[in-house]
Amino acid sequence: MKIESSRGVGGSTPSRKAGGAAAPGFAPTEGAARAVAAAPTSAAHSLDAILALQAEGFEPDRRARQVRRGRRALDVLDNLERALLLGRAPGALRTELEGLRSGGETTGEPELDAILLEIDTRVAVELAKLDMNAASR
Protein backbone atom coordinates (compact mmCIF):
# COMPACT_ATOMS: atom_id res chain seq x y z
CA MET A 1 0.00 0.00 0.00
CA LYS A 2 1.37 3.39 -0.94
CA ILE A 3 0.53 6.32 1.29
CA GLU A 4 0.95 9.75 -0.19
CA SER A 5 0.60 13.09 1.51
CA SER A 6 -0.98 16.06 -0.19
CA ARG A 7 1.55 18.37 1.46
CA GLY A 8 5.30 18.18 1.58
CA VAL A 9 7.28 18.48 4.76
CA GLY A 10 8.37 22.07 5.41
CA GLY A 11 11.95 22.86 6.21
CA SER A 12 13.08 24.42 9.45
CA THR A 13 14.58 27.86 9.73
CA PRO A 14 18.10 28.12 11.11
CA SER A 15 18.47 29.84 14.45
CA ARG A 16 20.33 33.11 14.78
CA LYS A 17 23.70 33.15 16.43
CA ALA A 18 23.91 35.07 19.62
CA GLY A 19 27.32 36.12 20.87
CA GLY A 20 30.08 33.61 21.48
CA ALA A 21 28.81 32.85 25.02
CA ALA A 22 27.39 29.44 24.13
CA ALA A 23 29.42 26.27 23.79
CA PRO A 24 30.26 25.11 20.27
CA GLY A 25 27.23 23.51 18.59
CA PHE A 26 24.73 25.36 20.80
CA ALA A 27 23.18 28.65 19.90
CA PRO A 28 20.74 30.35 22.29
CA THR A 29 17.79 32.04 20.60
CA GLU A 30 15.88 35.10 21.60
CA GLY A 31 12.54 34.33 23.19
CA ALA A 32 13.36 30.68 23.94
CA ALA A 33 10.27 30.45 26.15
CA ARG A 34 8.05 31.23 23.18
CA ALA A 35 6.75 28.07 21.47
CA VAL A 36 7.36 27.63 17.78
CA ALA A 37 4.30 26.72 15.72
CA ALA A 38 4.31 23.06 14.70
CA ALA A 39 3.63 21.88 11.18
CA PRO A 40 0.08 20.64 10.52
CA THR A 41 -0.44 16.96 11.39
CA SER A 42 -3.31 16.13 9.06
CA ALA A 43 -1.24 13.46 7.30
CA ALA A 44 -0.49 11.83 10.66
CA HIS A 45 -4.19 11.74 11.50
CA SER A 46 -4.96 10.10 8.16
CA LEU A 47 -2.29 7.49 8.76
CA ASP A 48 -3.64 6.84 12.26
CA ALA A 49 -7.12 6.25 10.81
CA ILE A 50 -5.77 3.78 8.23
CA LEU A 51 -3.79 1.89 10.86
CA ALA A 52 -6.79 1.78 13.19
CA LEU A 53 -8.96 0.32 10.42
CA GLN A 54 -6.33 -2.29 9.62
CA ALA A 55 -6.01 -3.27 13.28
CA GLU A 56 -9.77 -3.52 13.72
CA GLY A 57 -10.43 -5.28 10.44
CA PHE A 58 -12.89 -4.26 7.81
CA GLU A 59 -16.50 -5.06 8.65
CA PRO A 60 -17.41 -6.33 5.15
CA ASP A 61 -14.59 -8.87 5.37
CA ARG A 62 -15.70 -10.05 8.79
CA ARG A 63 -19.33 -10.21 7.68
CA ALA A 64 -18.51 -12.19 4.53
CA ARG A 65 -16.28 -14.56 6.49
CA GLN A 66 -19.02 -15.26 9.03
CA VAL A 67 -21.69 -15.70 6.34
CA ARG A 68 -19.45 -18.30 4.64
CA ARG A 69 -18.90 -20.02 7.99
CA GLY A 70 -22.64 -20.09 8.68
CA ARG A 71 -23.46 -21.51 5.25
CA ARG A 72 -20.73 -24.12 5.61
CA ALA A 73 -22.10 -25.11 9.03
CA LEU A 74 -25.61 -25.52 7.58
CA ASP A 75 -24.20 -27.66 4.76
CA VAL A 76 -22.34 -29.88 7.22
CA LEU A 77 -25.46 -30.19 9.39
CA ASP A 78 -27.42 -31.31 6.30
CA ASN A 79 -24.72 -33.84 5.46
CA LEU A 80 -24.80 -35.10 9.04
CA GLU A 81 -28.56 -35.55 8.84
CA ARG A 82 -28.24 -37.53 5.60
CA ALA A 83 -25.43 -39.67 7.02
CA LEU A 84 -27.44 -40.48 10.14
CA LEU A 85 -30.50 -41.38 8.06
CA LEU A 86 -28.38 -43.73 5.93
CA GLY A 87 -26.78 -45.28 9.03
CA ARG A 88 -23.24 -44.10 8.23
CA ALA A 89 -20.62 -43.12 10.78
CA PRO A 90 -20.31 -39.29 10.82
CA GLY A 91 -16.68 -39.13 12.02
CA ALA A 92 -15.42 -36.72 9.36
CA LEU A 93 -18.52 -34.56 9.71
CA ARG A 94 -17.95 -34.35 13.46
CA THR A 95 -14.45 -33.02 12.86
CA GLU A 96 -15.82 -30.42 10.44
CA LEU A 97 -18.45 -29.32 12.95
CA GLU A 98 -15.82 -28.89 15.65
CA GLY A 99 -13.70 -26.77 13.31
CA LEU A 100 -16.64 -24.56 12.35
CA ARG A 101 -17.66 -24.05 15.94
CA SER A 102 -14.38 -22.40 16.91
CA GLY A 103 -14.36 -19.68 14.21
CA GLY A 104 -17.24 -17.51 15.39
CA GLU A 105 -17.01 -13.74 15.80
CA THR A 106 -19.51 -10.91 15.86
CA THR A 107 -20.27 -8.97 12.69
CA GLY A 108 -21.84 -5.88 14.18
CA GLU A 109 -25.21 -6.66 12.58
CA PRO A 110 -27.59 -7.81 15.33
CA GLU A 111 -29.88 -9.81 13.03
CA LEU A 112 -27.02 -11.69 11.37
CA ASP A 113 -25.32 -12.29 14.73
CA ALA A 114 -28.58 -13.77 16.09
CA ILE A 115 -28.86 -16.17 13.14
CA LEU A 116 -25.22 -17.20 13.47
CA LEU A 117 -25.76 -17.80 17.19
CA GLU A 118 -28.67 -20.10 16.41
CA ILE A 119 -26.52 -22.02 13.92
CA ASP A 120 -23.71 -22.29 16.48
CA THR A 121 -26.20 -23.55 19.07
CA ARG A 122 -27.44 -26.21 16.65
CA VAL A 123 -23.85 -27.26 15.95
CA ALA A 124 -23.19 -27.54 19.70
CA VAL A 125 -26.34 -29.66 20.19
CA GLU A 126 -25.39 -32.04 17.37
CA LEU A 127 -21.86 -32.39 18.74
CA ALA A 128 -23.27 -33.18 22.18
CA LYS A 129 -25.57 -35.81 20.65
CA LEU A 130 -22.63 -37.38 18.84
CA ASP A 131 -20.64 -37.42 22.09
CA MET A 132 -23.53 -39.07 23.96
CA ASN A 133 -23.91 -41.65 21.18
CA ALA A 134 -20.16 -42.43 21.23
CA ALA A 135 -20.17 -42.76 25.04
CA SER A 136 -23.09 -45.22 25.01
CA ARG A 137 -21.30 -47.59 22.64
CSV table of C-alpha atoms in Angstrom, one decimal:
chain,number,residue,atom,x,y,z
A,1,MET,CA,0.0,0.0,0.0
A,2,LYS,CA,1.4,3.4,-0.9
A,3,ILE,CA,0.5,6.3,1.3
A,4,GLU,CA,1.0,9.8,-0.2
A,5,SER,CA,0.6,13.1,1.5
A,6,SER,CA,-1.0,16.1,-0.2
A,7,ARG,CA,1.6,18.4,1.5
A,8,GLY,CA,5.3,18.2,1.6
A,9,VAL,CA,7.3,18.5,4.8
A,10,GLY,CA,8.4,22.1,5.4
A,11,GLY,CA,12.0,22.9,6.2
A,12,SER,CA,13.1,24.4,9.5
A,13,THR,CA,14.6,27.9,9.7
A,14,PRO,CA,18.1,28.1,11.1
A,15,SER,CA,18.5,29.8,14.5
A,16,ARG,CA,20.3,33.1,14.8
A,17,LYS,CA,23.7,33.1,16.4
A,18,ALA,CA,23.9,35.1,19.6
A,19,GLY,CA,27.3,36.1,20.9
A,20,GLY,CA,30.1,33.6,21.5
A,21,ALA,CA,28.8,32.9,25.0
A,22,ALA,CA,27.4,29.4,24.1
A,23,ALA,CA,29.4,26.3,23.8
A,24,PRO,CA,30.3,25.1,20.3
A,25,GLY,CA,27.2,23.5,18.6
A,26,PHE,CA,24.7,25.4,20.8
A,27,ALA,CA,23.2,28.7,19.9
A,28,PRO,CA,20.7,30.3,22.3
A,29,THR,CA,17.8,32.0,20.6
A,30,GLU,CA,15.9,35.1,21.6
A,31,GLY,CA,12.5,34.3,23.2
A,32,ALA,CA,13.4,30.7,23.9
A,33,ALA,CA,10.3,30.5,26.2
A,34,ARG,CA,8.1,31.2,23.2
A,35,ALA,CA,6.8,28.1,21.5
A,36,VAL,CA,7.4,27.6,17.8
A,37,ALA,CA,4.3,26.7,15.7
A,38,ALA,CA,4.3,23.1,14.7
A,39,ALA,CA,3.6,21.9,11.2
A,40,PRO,CA,0.1,20.6,10.5
A,41,THR,CA,-0.4,17.0,11.4
A,42,SER,CA,-3.3,16.1,9.1
A,43,ALA,CA,-1.2,13.5,7.3
A,44,ALA,CA,-0.5,11.8,10.7
A,45,HIS,CA,-4.2,11.7,11.5
A,46,SER,CA,-5.0,10.1,8.2
A,47,LEU,CA,-2.3,7.5,8.8
A,48,ASP,CA,-3.6,6.8,12.3
A,49,ALA,CA,-7.1,6.3,10.8
A,50,ILE,CA,-5.8,3.8,8.2
A,51,LEU,CA,-3.8,1.9,10.9
A,52,ALA,CA,-6.8,1.8,13.2
A,53,LEU,CA,-9.0,0.3,10.4
A,54,GLN,CA,-6.3,-2.3,9.6
A,55,ALA,CA,-6.0,-3.3,13.3
A,56,GLU,CA,-9.8,-3.5,13.7
A,57,GLY,CA,-10.4,-5.3,10.4
A,58,PHE,CA,-12.9,-4.3,7.8
A,59,GLU,CA,-16.5,-5.1,8.6
A,60,PRO,CA,-17.4,-6.3,5.1
A,61,ASP,CA,-14.6,-8.9,5.4
A,62,ARG,CA,-15.7,-10.0,8.8
A,63,ARG,CA,-19.3,-10.2,7.7
A,64,ALA,CA,-18.5,-12.2,4.5
A,65,ARG,CA,-16.3,-14.6,6.5
A,66,GLN,CA,-19.0,-15.3,9.0
A,67,VAL,CA,-21.7,-15.7,6.3
A,68,ARG,CA,-19.5,-18.3,4.6
A,69,ARG,CA,-18.9,-20.0,8.0
A,70,GLY,CA,-22.6,-20.1,8.7
A,71,ARG,CA,-23.5,-21.5,5.3
A,72,ARG,CA,-20.7,-24.1,5.6
A,73,ALA,CA,-22.1,-25.1,9.0
A,74,LEU,CA,-25.6,-25.5,7.6
A,75,ASP,CA,-24.2,-27.7,4.8
A,76,VAL,CA,-22.3,-29.9,7.2
A,77,LEU,CA,-25.5,-30.2,9.4
A,78,ASP,CA,-27.4,-31.3,6.3
A,79,ASN,CA,-24.7,-33.8,5.5
A,80,LEU,CA,-24.8,-35.1,9.0
A,81,GLU,CA,-28.6,-35.6,8.8
A,82,ARG,CA,-28.2,-37.5,5.6
A,83,ALA,CA,-25.4,-39.7,7.0
A,84,LEU,CA,-27.4,-40.5,10.1
A,85,LEU,CA,-30.5,-41.4,8.1
A,86,LEU,CA,-28.4,-43.7,5.9
A,87,GLY,CA,-26.8,-45.3,9.0
A,88,ARG,CA,-23.2,-44.1,8.2
A,89,ALA,CA,-20.6,-43.1,10.8
A,90,PRO,CA,-20.3,-39.3,10.8
A,91,GLY,CA,-16.7,-39.1,12.0
A,92,ALA,CA,-15.4,-36.7,9.4
A,93,LEU,CA,-18.5,-34.6,9.7
A,94,ARG,CA,-18.0,-34.4,13.5
A,95,THR,CA,-14.4,-33.0,12.9
A,96,GLU,CA,-15.8,-30.4,10.4
A,97,LEU,CA,-18.4,-29.3,13.0
A,98,GLU,CA,-15.8,-28.9,15.7
A,99,GLY,CA,-13.7,-26.8,13.3
A,100,LEU,CA,-16.6,-24.6,12.3
A,101,ARG,CA,-17.7,-24.0,15.9
A,102,SER,CA,-14.4,-22.4,16.9
A,103,GLY,CA,-14.4,-19.7,14.2
A,104,GLY,CA,-17.2,-17.5,15.4
A,105,GLU,CA,-17.0,-13.7,15.8
A,106,THR,CA,-19.5,-10.9,15.9
A,107,THR,CA,-20.3,-9.0,12.7
A,108,GLY,CA,-21.8,-5.9,14.2
A,109,GLU,CA,-25.2,-6.7,12.6
A,110,PRO,CA,-27.6,-7.8,15.3
A,111,GLU,CA,-29.9,-9.8,13.0
A,112,LEU,CA,-27.0,-11.7,11.4
A,113,ASP,CA,-25.3,-12.3,14.7
A,114,ALA,CA,-28.6,-13.8,16.1
A,115,ILE,CA,-28.9,-16.2,13.1
A,116,LEU,CA,-25.2,-17.2,13.5
A,117,LEU,CA,-25.8,-17.8,17.2
A,118,GLU,CA,-28.7,-20.1,16.4
A,119,ILE,CA,-26.5,-22.0,13.9
A,120,ASP,CA,-23.7,-22.3,16.5
A,121,THR,CA,-26.2,-23.5,19.1
A,122,ARG,CA,-27.4,-26.2,16.7
A,123,VAL,CA,-23.9,-27.3,15.9
A,124,ALA,CA,-23.2,-27.5,19.7
A,125,VAL,CA,-26.3,-29.7,20.2
A,126,GLU,CA,-25.4,-32.0,17.4
A,127,LEU,CA,-21.9,-32.4,18.7
A,128,ALA,CA,-23.3,-33.2,22.2
A,129,LYS,CA,-25.6,-35.8,20.6
A,130,LEU,CA,-22.6,-37.4,18.8
A,131,ASP,CA,-20.6,-37.4,22.1
A,132,MET,CA,-23.5,-39.1,24.0
A,133,ASN,CA,-23.9,-41.6,21.2
A,134,ALA,CA,-20.2,-42.4,21.2
A,135,ALA,CA,-20.2,-42.8,25.0
A,136,SER,CA,-23.1,-45.2,25.0
A,137,ARG,CA,-21.3,-47.6,22.6
